[in-house]
Coordinates of C-alpha atoms and ligand atoms in Angstrom, one line a residue:
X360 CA 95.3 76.8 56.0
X361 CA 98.0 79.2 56.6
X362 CA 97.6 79.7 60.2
X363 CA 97.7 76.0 61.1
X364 CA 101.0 75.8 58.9
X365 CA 102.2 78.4 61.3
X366 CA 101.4 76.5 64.3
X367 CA 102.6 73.6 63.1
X368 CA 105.8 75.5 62.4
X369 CA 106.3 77.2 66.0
X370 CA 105.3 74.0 67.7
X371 CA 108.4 72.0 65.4
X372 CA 110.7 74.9 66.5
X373 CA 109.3 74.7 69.7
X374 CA 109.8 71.2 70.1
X375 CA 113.6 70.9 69.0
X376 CA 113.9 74.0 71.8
X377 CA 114.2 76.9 69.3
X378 CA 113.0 80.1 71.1
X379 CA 110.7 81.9 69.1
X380 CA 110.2 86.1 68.5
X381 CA 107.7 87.4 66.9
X382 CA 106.8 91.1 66.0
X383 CA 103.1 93.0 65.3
X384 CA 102.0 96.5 65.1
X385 CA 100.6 97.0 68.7
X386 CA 98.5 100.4 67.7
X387 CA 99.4 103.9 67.2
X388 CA 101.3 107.2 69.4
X389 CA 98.4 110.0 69.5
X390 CA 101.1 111.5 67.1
X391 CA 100.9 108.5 64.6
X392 CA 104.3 106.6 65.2
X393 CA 103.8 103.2 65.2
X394 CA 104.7 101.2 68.0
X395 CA 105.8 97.3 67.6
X396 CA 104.8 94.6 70.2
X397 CA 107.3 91.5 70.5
X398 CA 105.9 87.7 71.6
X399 CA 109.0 86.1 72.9
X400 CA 107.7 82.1 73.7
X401 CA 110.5 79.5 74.7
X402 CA 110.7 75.8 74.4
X403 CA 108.6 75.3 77.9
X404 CA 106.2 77.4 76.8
X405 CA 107.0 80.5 78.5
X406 CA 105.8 83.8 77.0
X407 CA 106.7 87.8 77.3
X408 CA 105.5 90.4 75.3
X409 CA 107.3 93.5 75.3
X410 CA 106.5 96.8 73.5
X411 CA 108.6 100.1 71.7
X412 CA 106.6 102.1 74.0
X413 CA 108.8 102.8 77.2
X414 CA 110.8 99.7 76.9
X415 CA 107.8 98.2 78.3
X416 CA 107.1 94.5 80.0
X417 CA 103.3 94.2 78.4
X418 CA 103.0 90.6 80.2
X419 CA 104.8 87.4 81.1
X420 CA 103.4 84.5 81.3
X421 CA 104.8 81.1 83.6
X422 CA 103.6 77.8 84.7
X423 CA 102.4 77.0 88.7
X424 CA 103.5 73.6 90.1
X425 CA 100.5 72.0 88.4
X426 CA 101.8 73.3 84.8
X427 CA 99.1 76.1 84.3
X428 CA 100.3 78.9 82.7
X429 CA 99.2 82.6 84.1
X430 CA 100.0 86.6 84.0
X431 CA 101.9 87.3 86.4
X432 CA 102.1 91.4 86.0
X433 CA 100.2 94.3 86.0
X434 CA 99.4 96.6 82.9
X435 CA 97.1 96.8 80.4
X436 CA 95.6 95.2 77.8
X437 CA 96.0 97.6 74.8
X438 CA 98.5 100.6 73.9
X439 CA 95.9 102.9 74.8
X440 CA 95.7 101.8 78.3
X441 CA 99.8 102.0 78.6
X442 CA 99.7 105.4 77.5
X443 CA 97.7 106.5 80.2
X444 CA 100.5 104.1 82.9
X445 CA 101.1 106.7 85.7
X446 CA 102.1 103.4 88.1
X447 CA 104.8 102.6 85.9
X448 CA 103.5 98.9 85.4
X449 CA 106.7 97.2 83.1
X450 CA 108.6 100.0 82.6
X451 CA 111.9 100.8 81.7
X452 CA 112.6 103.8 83.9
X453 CA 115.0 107.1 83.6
X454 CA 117.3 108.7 83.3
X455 CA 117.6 108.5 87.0
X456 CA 115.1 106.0 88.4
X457 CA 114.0 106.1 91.7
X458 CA 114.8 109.4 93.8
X459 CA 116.8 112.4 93.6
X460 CA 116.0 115.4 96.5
X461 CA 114.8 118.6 95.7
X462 CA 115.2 117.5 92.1
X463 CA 118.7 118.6 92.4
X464 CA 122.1 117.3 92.0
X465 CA 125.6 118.8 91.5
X466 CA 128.3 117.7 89.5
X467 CA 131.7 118.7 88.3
X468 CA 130.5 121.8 90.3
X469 CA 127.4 122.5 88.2
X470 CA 124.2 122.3 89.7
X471 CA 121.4 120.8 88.0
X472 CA 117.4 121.5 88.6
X473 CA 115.1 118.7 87.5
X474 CA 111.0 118.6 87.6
X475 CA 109.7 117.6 91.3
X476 CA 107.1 115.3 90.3
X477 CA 106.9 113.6 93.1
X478 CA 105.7 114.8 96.7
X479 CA 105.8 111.7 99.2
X480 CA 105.4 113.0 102.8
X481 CA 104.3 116.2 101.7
X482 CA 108.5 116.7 100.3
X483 CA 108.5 117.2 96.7
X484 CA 111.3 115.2 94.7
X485 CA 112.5 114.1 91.7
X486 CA 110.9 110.3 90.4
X487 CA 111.4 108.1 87.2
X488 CA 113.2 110.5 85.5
X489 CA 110.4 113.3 85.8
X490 CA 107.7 114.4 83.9
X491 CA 108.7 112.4 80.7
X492 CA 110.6 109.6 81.6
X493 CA 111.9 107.1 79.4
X494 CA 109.0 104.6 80.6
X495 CA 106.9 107.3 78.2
X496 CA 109.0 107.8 74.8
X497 CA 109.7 105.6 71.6
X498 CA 112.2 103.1 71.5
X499 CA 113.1 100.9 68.4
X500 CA 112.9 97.2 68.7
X501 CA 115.0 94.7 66.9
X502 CA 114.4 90.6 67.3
X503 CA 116.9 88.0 67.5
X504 CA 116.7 84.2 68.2
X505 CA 119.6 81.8 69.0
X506 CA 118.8 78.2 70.2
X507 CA 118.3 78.9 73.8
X508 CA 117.0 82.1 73.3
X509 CA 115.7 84.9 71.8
X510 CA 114.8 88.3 72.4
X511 CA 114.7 92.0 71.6
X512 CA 117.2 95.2 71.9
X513 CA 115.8 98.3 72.3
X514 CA 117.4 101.5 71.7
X515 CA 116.9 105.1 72.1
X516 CA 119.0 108.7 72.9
X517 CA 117.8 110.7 75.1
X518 CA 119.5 113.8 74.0
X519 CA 121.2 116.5 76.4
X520 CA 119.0 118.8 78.6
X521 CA 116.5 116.0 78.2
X522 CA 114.6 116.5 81.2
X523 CA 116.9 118.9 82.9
X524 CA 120.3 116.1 82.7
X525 CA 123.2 116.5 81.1
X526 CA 124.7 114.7 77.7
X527 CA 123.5 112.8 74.5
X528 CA 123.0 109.1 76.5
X529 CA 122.5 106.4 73.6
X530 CA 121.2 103.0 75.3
X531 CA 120.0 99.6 74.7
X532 CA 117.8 97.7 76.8
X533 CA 117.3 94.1 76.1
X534 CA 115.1 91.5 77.4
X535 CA 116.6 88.0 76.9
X536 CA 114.0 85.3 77.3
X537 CA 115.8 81.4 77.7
X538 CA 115.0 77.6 77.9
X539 CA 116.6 77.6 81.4
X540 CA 113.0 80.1 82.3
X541 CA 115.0 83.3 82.9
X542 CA 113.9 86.9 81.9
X543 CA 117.1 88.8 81.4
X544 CA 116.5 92.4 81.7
X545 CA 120.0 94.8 80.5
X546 CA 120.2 98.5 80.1
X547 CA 123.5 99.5 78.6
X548 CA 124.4 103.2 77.8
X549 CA 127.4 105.4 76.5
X550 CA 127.4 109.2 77.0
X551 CA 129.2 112.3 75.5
X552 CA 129.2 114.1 78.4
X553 CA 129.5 113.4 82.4
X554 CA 126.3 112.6 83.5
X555 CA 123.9 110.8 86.3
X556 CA 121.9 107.9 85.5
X557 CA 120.1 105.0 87.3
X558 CA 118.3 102.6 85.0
X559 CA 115.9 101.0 86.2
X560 CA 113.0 97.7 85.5
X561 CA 109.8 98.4 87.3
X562 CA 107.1 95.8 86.6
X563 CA 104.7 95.3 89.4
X564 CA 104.6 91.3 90.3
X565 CA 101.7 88.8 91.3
X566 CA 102.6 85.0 91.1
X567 CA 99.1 83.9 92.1
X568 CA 98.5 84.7 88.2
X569 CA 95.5 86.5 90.3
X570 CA 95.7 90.0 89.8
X571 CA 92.5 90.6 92.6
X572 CA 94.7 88.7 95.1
X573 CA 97.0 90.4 97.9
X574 CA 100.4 89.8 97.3
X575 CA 100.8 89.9 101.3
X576 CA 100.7 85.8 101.0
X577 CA 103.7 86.3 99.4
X578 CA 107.0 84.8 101.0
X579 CA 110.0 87.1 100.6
X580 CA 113.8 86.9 100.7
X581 CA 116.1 90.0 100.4
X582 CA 120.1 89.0 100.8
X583 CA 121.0 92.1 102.3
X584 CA 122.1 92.3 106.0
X585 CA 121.1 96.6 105.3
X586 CA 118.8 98.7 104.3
X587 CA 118.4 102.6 103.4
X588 CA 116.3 104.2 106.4
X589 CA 114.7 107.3 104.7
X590 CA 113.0 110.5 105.8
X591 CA 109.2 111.3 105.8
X592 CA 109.7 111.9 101.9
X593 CA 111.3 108.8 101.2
X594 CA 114.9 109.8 100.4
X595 CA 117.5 107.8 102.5
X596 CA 119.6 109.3 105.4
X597 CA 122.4 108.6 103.5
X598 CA 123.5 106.1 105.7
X599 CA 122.9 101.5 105.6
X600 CA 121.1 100.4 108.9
X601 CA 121.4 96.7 109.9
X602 CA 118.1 94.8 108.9
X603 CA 118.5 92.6 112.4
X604 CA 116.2 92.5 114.7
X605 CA 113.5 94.7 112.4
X606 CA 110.4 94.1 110.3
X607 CA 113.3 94.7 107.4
X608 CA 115.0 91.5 107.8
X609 CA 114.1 89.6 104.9
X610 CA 117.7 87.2 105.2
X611 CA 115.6 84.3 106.2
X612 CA 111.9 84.0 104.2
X613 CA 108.9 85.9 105.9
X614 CA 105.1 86.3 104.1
X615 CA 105.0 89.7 103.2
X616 CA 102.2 90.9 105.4
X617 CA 103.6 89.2 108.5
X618 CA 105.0 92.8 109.8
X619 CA 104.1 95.0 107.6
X620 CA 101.8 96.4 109.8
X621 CA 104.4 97.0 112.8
X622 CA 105.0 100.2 114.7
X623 CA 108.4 101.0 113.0
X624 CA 109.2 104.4 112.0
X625 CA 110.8 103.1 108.1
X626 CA 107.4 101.6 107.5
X627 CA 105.3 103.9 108.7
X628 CA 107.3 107.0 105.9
X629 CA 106.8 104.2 103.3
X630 CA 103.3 103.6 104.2
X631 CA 104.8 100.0 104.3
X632 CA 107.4 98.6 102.7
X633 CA 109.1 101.2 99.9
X634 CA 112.9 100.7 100.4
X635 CA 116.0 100.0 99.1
X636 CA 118.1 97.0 100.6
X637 CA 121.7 96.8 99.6
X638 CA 123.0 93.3 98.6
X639 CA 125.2 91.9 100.8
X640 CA 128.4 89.8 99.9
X641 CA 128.7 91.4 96.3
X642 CA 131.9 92.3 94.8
X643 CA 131.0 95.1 93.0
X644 CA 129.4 94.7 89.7
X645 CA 128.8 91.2 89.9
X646 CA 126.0 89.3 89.4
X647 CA 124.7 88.3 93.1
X648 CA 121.7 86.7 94.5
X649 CA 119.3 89.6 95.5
X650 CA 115.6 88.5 95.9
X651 CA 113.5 85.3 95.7
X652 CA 110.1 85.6 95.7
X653 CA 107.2 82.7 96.3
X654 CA 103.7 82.3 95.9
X655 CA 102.7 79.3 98.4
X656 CA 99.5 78.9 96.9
X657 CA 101.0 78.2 93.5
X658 CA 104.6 77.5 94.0
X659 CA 105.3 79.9 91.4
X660 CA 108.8 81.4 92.3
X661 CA 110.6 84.2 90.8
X662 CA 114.6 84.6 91.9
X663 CA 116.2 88.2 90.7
X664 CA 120.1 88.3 90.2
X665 CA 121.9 91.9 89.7
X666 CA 125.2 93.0 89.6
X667 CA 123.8 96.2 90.9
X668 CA 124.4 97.1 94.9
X669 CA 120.5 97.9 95.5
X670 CA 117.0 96.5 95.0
X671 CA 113.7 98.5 96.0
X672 CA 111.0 96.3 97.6
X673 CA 107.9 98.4 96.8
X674 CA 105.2 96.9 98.2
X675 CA 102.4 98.0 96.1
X676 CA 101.4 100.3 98.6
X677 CA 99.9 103.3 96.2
X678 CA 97.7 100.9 94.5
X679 CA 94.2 101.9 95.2
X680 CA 91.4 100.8 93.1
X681 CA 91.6 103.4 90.9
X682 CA 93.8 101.8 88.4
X683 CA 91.4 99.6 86.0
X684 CA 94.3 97.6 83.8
X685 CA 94.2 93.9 82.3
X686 CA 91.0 92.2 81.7
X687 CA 89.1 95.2 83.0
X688 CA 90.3 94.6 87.3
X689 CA 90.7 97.5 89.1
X690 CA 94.1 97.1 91.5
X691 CA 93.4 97.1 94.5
X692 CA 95.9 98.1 97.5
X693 CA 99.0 95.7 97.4
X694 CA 97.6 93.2 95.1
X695 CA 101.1 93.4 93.4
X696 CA 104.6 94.5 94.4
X697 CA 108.0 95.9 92.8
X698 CA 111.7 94.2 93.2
X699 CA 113.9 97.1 91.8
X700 CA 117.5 96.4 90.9
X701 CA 119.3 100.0 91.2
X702 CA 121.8 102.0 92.0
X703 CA 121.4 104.1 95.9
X704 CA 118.1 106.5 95.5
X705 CA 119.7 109.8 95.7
X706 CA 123.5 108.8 94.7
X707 CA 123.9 111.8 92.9
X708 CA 123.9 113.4 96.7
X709 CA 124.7 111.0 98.6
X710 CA 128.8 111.0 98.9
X711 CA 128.5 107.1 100.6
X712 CA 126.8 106.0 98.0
X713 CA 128.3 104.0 94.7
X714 CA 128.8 106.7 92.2
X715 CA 125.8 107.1 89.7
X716 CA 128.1 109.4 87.4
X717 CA 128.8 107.9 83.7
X718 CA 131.8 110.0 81.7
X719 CA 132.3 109.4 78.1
X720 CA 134.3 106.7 77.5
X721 CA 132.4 104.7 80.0
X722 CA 130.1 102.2 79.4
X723 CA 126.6 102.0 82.1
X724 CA 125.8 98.5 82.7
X725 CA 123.0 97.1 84.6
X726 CA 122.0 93.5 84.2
X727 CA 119.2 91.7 86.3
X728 CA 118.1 88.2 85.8
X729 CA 114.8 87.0 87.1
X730 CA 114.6 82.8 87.2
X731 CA 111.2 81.3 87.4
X732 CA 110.2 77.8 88.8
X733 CA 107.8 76.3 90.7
X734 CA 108.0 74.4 94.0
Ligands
GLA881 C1 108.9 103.2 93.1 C2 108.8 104.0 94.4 C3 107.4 104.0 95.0 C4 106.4 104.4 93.9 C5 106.6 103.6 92.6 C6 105.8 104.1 91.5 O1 108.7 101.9 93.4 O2 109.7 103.5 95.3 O3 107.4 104.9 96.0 O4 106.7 105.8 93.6 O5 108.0 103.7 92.2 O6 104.5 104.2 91.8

């Protein structure tokens, strides 16, 4: 009796357009925390579940032309699965995602040394904010629900030394979902002392709702008229190189699989595409157009909006059938791909780059929209 007064309930609100969140206990750390899972479900019918544990994107769900709703990411079905998530499937990523050489960086003439956990190439690096990034700690969860919207905010401090970085930084991530069919993903943080940070979002993307399907049917825009060549392990040059005339140009739609097999000296390093392109025609920290994403087969399509200068298109390239995740499928090689709003990869050593330094007083802000339809 109760349950279908519930339904009945969520369907009303649900019907006058009221986004709904809801919270549960998703399971327990090996160190018996509990960890909270959040269903956010808006008026089209739209859901996301997110989870304490790393700021995570457990799953989001979206219609195809013909109205049928599938998961569209990668991950797992249970807690237990996420704590073992070495691909970084929905996380929230730092302090610095993406790269840093050597696992070094200098600043205000103190040189840092941070874990190389990383070793494309055969060049070790720093990645994800090293050995215990903050895709693998505790945040705390709170709901809210407005009439177009609802979501969560998580927070968390990641205190100084954490990791080998510098300064108490206190953040809040929140995921937004809306009746206009937008997942709004926004990492805020304050710090008490100077330090380097690059948050980032990092869930791994199908549209076919077919998680055993190659995502190389996949068409792709990037607007960005450059790119970030790197060396053999993956750190850029330092330097933007035009996309024209390369198998980078994504300014006009291309599937994804059309070149990725070319003889071209960025691809072969990333063992295909594994890049950052920067935006083109941004004023800096505005929201710009940076990626749209389609599924032919579908007509699923996923836009991504960011008012930050980068976005790394990772084309799922280190997937190899030895990840089993939802529903018990292995992923296979490129059977999902990453669209990366960031900062530069290596900023904190990269003098061209936009400055990845927060000083108190300052406020980090990193806001990325991704819009779903279907065509
Ligand atoms: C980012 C990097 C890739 C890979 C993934 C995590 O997307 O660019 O090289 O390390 O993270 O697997």
């Amino acid at each position: 009796m109760k349950t279908s007064i519930l339904k009945i309930l969520i369907a009303a609100t649900l019907m006058f357009g009221v986004t709904q969140a809801e919270e549960s206990i998703f399971g327990k750390l090996p160190d018996g925390q509990e960890v909270k899972i959040f269903v956010l479900t808006n008026a089209s019918g739209m859901t996301v579940k997110v989870t304490e544990y790393g700021a995570i994107l457990v799953s989001i769900e979206a219609a195809d032309r013909n109205g049928k709703f599938a998961d569209l990411s990668h991950g797992y079905d249970t807690l237990e699965g996420w704590l073992t998530n070495t691909s970084y499937f929905g996380s929230t990523v730092g302090r610095f995602g993406n790269r840093i050489a050597d696992g070094k960086f200098s600043l205000d003439g103190k040189t840092y040394e941070l874990a190389t956990n990383n070793d494309p190439g055969g060049i070790h690096c720093h990645l994800h904010g090293g050995l215990k990034g903050y895709d693998k700690v505790l945040w705390k969860g709170e709901t809210f629900e407005k009439k177009n919207s609802s979501g969560v905010i998580f927070t968390y401090t990641s205190k100084d030394g954490d990791e080998g970085y510098p300064g108490n930084l206190s953040m809040e991530v929140t995921y937004t979902l809306n009746n206009n069919n937008e997942l709004i993903w926004e990492a805020k943080a304050t710090t008490d002392a100077p330090t380097v940070l690059n948050l980032v979002h990092h869930s791994y993307w199908n549209l076919s709702g077919d998680a055993e399907t190659s995502i190389n049917d996949h068409e792709l825009t990037l607007f960005a008229d450059h790119y970030l060549p790197t060396n053999k392990g993956l750190i850029p040059t330092g330097d933007k190189a035009p996309v024209a005339g390369t198998p980078m140009d994504f300014t006009k739609p291309h599937l994804i699989g059309e070149r990725v097999g070319d003889q071209f000296e960025a691809l072969k390093f990333g063992g295909g595409y594994d890049h950052a392109w920067v935006l083109s025609g941004q004023k800096e920290g505005e929201l710009t157009r940076a990626a749209k994403l389609r599924d032919p087969k579908t007509g699923r399509t996923m836009e991504i909006l960011t008012n930050q200068p980068a976005i790394q298109f990772y084309g799922g390239n280190f997937l190899d059938g030895t990840v089993t995740g939802k529903g018990e499928i292995t992923y296979e090689h490129r059977t999902a791909l990453c669209l990366e709003t960031e900062g530069w990869p290596d900023a904190p050593n990269n003098p061209k780059a936009p400055s990845a330094i927060l000083r108190p007083g300052e406020t980090y802000s990193h806001k990325m929209v991704h819009r779903f339809s279907a065509e």
